PDB file of C-alpha atoms in Angstrom:
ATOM      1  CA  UNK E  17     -48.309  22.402  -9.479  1.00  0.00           C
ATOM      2  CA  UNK E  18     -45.558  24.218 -11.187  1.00  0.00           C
ATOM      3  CA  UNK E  19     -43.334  27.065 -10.259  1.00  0.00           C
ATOM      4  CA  UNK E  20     -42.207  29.250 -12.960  1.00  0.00           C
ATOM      5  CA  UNK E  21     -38.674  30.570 -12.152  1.00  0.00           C
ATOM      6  CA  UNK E  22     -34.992  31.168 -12.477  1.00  0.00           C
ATOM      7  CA  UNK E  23     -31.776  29.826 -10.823  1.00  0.00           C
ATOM      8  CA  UNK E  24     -30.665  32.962  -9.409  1.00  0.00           C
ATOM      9  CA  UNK E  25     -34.004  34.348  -8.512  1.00  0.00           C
ATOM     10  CA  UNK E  26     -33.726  34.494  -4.588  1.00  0.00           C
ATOM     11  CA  UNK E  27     -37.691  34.959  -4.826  1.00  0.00           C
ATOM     12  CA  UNK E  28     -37.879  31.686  -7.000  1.00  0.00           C
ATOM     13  CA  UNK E  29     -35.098  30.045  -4.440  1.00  0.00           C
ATOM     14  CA  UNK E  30     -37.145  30.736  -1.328  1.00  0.00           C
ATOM     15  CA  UNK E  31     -40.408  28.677  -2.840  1.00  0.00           C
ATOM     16  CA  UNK E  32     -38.127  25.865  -4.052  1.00  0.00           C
ATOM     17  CA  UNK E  33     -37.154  25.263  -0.274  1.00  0.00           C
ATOM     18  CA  UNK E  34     -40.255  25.399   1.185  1.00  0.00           C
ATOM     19  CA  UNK E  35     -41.418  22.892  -1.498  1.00  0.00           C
ATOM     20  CA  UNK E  36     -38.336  20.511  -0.485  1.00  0.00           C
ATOM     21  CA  UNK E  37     -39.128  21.256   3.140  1.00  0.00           C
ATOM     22  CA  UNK E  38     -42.523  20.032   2.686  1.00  0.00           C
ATOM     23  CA  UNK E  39     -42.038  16.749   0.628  1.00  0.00           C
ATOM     24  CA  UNK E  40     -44.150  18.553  -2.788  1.00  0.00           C
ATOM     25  CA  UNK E  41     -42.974  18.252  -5.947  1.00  0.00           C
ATOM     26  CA  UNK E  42     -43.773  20.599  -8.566  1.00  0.00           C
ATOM     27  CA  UNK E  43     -42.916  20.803 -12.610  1.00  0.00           C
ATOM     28  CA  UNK E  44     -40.198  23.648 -12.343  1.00  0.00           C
ATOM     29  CA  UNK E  45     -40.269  25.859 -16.055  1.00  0.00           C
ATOM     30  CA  UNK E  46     -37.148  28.584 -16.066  1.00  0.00           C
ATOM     31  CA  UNK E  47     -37.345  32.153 -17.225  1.00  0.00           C
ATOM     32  CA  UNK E  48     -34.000  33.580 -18.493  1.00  0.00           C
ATOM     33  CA  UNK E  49     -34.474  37.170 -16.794  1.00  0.00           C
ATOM     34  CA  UNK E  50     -30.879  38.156 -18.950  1.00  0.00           C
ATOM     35  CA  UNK E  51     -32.365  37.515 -21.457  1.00  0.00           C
ATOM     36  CA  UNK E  52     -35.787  39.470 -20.242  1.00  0.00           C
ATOM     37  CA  UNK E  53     -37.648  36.132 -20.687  1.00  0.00           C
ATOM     38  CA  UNK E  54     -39.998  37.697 -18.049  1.00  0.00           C
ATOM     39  CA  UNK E  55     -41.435  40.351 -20.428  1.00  0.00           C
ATOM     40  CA  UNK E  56     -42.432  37.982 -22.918  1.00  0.00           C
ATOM     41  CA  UNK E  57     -46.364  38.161 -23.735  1.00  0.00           C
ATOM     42  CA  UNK E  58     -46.993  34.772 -22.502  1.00  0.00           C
ATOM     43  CA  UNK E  59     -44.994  35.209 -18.791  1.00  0.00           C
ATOM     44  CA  UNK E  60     -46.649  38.273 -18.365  1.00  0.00           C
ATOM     45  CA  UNK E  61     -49.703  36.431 -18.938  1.00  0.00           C
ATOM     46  CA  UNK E  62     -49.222  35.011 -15.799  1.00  0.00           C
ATOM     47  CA  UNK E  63     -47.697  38.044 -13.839  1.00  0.00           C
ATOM     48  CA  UNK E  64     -48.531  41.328 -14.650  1.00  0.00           C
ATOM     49  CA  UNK E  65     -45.378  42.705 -12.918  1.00  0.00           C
ATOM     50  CA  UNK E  66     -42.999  40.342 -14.798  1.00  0.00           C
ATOM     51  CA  UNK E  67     -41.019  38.800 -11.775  1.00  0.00           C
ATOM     52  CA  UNK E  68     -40.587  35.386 -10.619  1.00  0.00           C
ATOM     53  CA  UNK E  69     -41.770  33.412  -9.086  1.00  0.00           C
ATOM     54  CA  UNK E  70     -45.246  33.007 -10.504  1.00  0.00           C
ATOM     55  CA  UNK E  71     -46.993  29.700  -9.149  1.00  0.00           C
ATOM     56  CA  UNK E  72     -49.571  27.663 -11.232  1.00  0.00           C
ATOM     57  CA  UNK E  73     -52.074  25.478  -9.060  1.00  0.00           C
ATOM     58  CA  UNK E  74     -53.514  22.230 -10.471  1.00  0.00           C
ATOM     59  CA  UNK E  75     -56.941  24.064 -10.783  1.00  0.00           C
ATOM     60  CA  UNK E  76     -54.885  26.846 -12.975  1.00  0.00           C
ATOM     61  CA  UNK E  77     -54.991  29.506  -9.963  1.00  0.00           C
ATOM     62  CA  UNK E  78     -51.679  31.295 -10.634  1.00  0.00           C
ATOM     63  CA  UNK E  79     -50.073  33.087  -7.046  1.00  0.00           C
ATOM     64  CA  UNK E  80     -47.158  35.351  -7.431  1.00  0.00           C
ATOM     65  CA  UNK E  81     -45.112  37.234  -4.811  1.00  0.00           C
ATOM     66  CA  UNK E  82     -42.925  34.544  -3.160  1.00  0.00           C
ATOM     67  CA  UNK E  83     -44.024  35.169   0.469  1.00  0.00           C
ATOM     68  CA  UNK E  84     -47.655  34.993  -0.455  1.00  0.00           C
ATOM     69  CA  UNK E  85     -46.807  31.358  -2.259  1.00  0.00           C
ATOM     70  CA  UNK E  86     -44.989  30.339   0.983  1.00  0.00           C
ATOM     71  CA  UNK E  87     -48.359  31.223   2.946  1.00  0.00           C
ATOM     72  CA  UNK E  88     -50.642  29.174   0.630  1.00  0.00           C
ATOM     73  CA  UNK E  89     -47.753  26.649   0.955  1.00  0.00           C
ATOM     74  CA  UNK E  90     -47.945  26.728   4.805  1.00  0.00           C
ATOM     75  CA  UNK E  91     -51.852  26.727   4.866  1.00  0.00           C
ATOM     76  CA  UNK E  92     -52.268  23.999   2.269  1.00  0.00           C
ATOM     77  CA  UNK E  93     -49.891  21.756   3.574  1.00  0.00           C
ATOM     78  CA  UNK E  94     -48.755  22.513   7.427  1.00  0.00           C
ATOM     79  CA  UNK E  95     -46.274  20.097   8.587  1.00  0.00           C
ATOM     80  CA  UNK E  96     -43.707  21.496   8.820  1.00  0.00           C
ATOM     81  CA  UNK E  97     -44.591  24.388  10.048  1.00  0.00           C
ATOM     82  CA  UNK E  98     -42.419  27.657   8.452  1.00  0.00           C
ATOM     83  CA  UNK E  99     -43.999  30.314  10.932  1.00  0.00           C
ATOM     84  CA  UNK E 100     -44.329  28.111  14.078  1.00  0.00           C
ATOM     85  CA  UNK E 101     -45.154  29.360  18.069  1.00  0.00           C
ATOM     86  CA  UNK E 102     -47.939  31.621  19.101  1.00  0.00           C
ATOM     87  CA  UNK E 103     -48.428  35.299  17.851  1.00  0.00           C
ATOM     88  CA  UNK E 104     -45.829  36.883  18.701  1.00  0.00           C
ATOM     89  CA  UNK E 105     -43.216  34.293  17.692  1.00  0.00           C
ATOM     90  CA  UNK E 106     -45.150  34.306  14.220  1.00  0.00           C
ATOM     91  CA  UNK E 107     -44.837  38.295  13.743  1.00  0.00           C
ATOM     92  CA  UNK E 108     -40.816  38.068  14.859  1.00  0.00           C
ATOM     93  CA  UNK E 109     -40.346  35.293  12.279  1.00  0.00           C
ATOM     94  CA  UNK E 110     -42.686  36.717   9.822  1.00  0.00           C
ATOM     95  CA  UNK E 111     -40.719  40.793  10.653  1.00  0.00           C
ATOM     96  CA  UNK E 112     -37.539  39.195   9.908  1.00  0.00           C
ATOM     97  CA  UNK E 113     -38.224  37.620   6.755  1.00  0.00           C
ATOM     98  CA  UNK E 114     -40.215  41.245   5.398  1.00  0.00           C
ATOM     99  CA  UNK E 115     -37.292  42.925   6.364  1.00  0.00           C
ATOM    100  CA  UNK E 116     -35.233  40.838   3.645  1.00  0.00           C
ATOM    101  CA  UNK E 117     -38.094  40.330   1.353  1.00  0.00           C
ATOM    102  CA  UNK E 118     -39.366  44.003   1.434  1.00  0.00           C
ATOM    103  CA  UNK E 119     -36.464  46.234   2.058  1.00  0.00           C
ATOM    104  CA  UNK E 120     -33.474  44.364   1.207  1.00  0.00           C
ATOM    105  CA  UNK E 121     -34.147  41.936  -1.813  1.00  0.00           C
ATOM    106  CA  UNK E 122     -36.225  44.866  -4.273  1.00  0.00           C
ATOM    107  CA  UNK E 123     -33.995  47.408  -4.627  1.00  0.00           C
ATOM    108  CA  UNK E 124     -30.958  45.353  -5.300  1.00  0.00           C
ATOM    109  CA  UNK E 125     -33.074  43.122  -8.096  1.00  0.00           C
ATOM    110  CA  UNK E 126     -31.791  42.902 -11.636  1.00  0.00           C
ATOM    111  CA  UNK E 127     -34.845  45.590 -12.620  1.00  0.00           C
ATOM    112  CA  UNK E 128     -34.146  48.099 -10.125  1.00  0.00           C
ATOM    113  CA  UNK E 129     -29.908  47.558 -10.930  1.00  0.00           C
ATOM    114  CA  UNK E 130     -31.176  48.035 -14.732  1.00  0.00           C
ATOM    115  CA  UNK E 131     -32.860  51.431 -13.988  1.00  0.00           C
ATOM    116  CA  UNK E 132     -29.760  52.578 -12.005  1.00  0.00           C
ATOM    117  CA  UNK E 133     -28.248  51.664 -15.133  1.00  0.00           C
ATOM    118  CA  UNK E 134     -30.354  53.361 -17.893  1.00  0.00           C
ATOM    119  CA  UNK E 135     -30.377  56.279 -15.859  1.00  0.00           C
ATOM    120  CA  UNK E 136     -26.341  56.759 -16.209  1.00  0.00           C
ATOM    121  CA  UNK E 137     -25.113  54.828 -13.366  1.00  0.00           C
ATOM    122  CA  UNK E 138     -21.959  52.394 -14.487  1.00  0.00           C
ATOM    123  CA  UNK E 139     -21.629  48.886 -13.429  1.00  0.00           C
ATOM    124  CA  UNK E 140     -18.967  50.048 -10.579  1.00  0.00           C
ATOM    125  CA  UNK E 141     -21.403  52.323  -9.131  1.00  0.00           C
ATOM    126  CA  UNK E 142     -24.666  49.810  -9.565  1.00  0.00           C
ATOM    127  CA  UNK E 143     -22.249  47.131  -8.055  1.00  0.00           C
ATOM    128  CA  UNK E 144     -21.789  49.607  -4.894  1.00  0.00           C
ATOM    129  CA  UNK E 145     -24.994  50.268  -4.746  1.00  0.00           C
ATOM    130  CA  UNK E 146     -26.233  46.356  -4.380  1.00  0.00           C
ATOM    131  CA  UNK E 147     -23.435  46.086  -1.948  1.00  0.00           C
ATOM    132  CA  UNK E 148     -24.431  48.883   0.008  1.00  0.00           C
ATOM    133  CA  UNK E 149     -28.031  47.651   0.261  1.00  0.00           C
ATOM    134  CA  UNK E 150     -27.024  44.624   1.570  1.00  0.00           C
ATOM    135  CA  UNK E 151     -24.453  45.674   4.103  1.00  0.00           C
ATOM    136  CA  UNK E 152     -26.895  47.398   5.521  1.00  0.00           C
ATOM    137  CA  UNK E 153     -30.061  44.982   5.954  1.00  0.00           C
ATOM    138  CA  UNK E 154     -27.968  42.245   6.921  1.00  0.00           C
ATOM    139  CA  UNK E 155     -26.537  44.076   9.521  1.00  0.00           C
ATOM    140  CA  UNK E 156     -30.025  44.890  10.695  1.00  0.00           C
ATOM    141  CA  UNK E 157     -31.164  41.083  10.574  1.00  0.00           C
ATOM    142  CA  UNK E 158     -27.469  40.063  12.552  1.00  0.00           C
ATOM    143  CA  UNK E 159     -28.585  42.141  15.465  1.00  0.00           C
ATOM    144  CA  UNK E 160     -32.360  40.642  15.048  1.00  0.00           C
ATOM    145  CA  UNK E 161     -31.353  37.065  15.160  1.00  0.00           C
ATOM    146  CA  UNK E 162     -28.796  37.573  17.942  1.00  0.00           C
ATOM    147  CA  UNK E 163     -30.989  37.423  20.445  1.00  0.00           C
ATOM    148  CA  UNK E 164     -33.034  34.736  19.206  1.00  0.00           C
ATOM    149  CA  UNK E 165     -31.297  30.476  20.485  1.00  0.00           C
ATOM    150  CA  UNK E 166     -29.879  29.039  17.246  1.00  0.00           C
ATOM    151  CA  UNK E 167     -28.449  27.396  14.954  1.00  0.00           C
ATOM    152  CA  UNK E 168     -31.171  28.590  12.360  1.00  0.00           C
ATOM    153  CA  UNK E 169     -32.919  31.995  12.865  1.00  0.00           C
ATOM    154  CA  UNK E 170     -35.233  31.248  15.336  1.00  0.00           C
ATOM    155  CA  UNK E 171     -34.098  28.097  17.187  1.00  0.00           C
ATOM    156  CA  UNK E 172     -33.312  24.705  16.642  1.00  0.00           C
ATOM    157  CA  UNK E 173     -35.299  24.215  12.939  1.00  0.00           C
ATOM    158  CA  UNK E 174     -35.818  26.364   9.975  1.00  0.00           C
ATOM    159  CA  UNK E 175     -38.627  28.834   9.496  1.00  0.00           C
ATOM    160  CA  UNK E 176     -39.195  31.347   6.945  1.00  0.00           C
ATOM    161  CA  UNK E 177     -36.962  33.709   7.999  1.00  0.00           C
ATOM    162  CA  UNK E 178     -34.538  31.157   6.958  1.00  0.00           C
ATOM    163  CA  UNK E 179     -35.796  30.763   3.592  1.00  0.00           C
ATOM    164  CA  UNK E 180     -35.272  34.465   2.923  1.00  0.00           C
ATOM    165  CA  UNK E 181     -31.594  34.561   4.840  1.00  0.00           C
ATOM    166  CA  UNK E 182     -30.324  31.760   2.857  1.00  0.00           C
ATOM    167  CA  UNK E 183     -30.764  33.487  -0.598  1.00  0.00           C
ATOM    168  CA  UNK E 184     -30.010  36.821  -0.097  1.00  0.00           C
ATOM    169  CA  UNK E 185     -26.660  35.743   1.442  1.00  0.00           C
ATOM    170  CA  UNK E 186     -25.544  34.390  -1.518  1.00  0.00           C
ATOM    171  CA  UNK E 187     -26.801  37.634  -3.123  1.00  0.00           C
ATOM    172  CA  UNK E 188     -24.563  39.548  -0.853  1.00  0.00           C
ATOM    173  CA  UNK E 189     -21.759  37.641  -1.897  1.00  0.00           C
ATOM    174  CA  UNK E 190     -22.391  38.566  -5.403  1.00  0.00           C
ATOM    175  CA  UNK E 191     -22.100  41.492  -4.918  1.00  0.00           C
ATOM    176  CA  UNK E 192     -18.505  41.172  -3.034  1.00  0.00           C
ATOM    177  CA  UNK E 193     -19.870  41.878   0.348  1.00  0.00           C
ATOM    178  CA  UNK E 194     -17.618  40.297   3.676  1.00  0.00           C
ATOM    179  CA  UNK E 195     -20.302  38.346   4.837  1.00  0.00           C
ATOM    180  CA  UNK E 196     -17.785  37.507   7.858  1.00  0.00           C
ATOM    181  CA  UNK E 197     -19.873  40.594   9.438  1.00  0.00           C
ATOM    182  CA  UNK E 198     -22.324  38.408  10.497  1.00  0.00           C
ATOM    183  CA  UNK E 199     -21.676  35.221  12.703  1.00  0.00           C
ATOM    184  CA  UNK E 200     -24.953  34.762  13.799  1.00  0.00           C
ATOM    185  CA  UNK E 201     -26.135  35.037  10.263  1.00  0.00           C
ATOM    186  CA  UNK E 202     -23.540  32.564   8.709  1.00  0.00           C
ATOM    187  CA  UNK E 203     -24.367  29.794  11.813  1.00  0.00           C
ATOM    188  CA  UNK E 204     -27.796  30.257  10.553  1.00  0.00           C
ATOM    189  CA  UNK E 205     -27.067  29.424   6.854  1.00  0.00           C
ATOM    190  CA  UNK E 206     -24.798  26.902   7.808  1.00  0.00           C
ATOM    191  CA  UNK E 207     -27.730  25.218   9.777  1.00  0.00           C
ATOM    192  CA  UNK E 208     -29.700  25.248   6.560  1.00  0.00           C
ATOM    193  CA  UNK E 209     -27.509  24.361   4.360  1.00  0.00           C
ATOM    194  CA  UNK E 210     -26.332  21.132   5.759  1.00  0.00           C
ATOM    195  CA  UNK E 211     -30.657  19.915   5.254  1.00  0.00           C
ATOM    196  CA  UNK E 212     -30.643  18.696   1.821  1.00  0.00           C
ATOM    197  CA  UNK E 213     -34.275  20.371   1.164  1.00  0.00           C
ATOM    198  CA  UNK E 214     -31.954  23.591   1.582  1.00  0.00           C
ATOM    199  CA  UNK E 215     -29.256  21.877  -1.141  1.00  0.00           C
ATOM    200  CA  UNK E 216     -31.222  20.309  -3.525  1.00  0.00           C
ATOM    201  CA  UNK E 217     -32.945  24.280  -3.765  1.00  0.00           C
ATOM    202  CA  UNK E 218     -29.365  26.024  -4.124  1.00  0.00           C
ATOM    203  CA  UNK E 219     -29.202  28.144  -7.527  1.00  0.00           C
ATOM    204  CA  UNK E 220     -25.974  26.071  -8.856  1.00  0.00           C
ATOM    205  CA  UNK E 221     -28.555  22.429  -8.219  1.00  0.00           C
ATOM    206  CA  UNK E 222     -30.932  23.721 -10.670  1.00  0.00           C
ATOM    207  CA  UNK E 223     -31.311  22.480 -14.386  1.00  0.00           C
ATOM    208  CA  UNK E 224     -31.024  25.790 -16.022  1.00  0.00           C
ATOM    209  CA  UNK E 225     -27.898  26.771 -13.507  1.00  0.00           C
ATOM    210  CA  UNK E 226     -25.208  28.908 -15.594  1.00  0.00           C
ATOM    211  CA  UNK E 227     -21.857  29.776 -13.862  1.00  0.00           C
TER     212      UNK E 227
END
């Protein structure tokens, strides 16, 4: 297998856990998206849309979109589980993670901060923008995961809704926001972190890592 990515791709950072989590290795190839290494003929090969992650098979099947990876991930290989319970406890795990993945994580991407960009915005005003995104979803996911028995998201081991919380709070701190906001969120991460499939993941562990 090999995952085409980039160190701070948060997309890219969520499949590298779940591979750690799950004992796989995989031949990791890196993408400078600076340096819009993702529009190159031969990337977009792979993915159309030019985004990471894009995730080659041993059969040459190439999967893109970082949740749908985790899925074939979770399917493929099951222990340990990253949605686990009955139905309900699956869509609550599985609502949580969209709501980073879908409504949080797009629109404060490098592309989307680009367009702000080309379209007149300055870098003080795209950097307010990225913060404002996140203020706002992570508040949303602090009152979610309130009500749910820690230390991770959803109880006492980590699921995918802590492979998307993990990332995009170090997003949210690149973009200067007081993550102190959210306790429940933080206990959470701090859960994660401490299991080295979590740290071996981390953008600043990866080969291609530039501070």
């Amino acid at each position: 297998m090999r995952l085409h990515g980039y160190f701070r791709s948060s997309a890219a950072f969520r499949v590298r856990i779940a591979l750690n989590l799950k004992g796989l290795s995989a031949e990791h190839v890196f993408h400078h998206l600076r340096h819009n290494a993702q529009n190159a003929p031969e990337f977009l090969h792979l993915n159309p849309q030019g985004l990471v992650p894009a995730f080659e098979l041993d059969d040459g099947t190439v999967l893109t979109q970082s949740l749908a990876v985790i899925e074939w991930l979770d399917e493929t290989f099951p222990e340990p589980p990253l949605r686990p319970g009955n139905a309900t406890r699956r869509a609550r795990i599985l609502a949580f993670a969209l709501a980073i993945a879908c409504d949080i994580h797009p629109v404060q991407n490098l592309k989307v901060l680009n367009r702000l960009r080309s379209l007149g915005q300055d870098d003080s005003g795209v950097e307010v923008w990225a913060a404002w995104v996140n203020r706002e979803g992570l508040a949303a996911c602090e009152t979610l995961a309130r009500s749910e028995a820690g230390p991770f998201v959803f109880g006492d081991r980590p699921t995918l809704a802590d492979l998307c919380l993990v990332p995009q709070l170090g997003n949210a701190r690149r973009f200067k926001v007081d993550v102190s906001a959210y306790p429940r969120l933080l206990e959470a991460e701090a859960a994660a972190l401490a299991l080295p499939a979590f740290a071996r993941a981390a953008p600043q562990n990866q080969p291609d890592f530039e501070a």
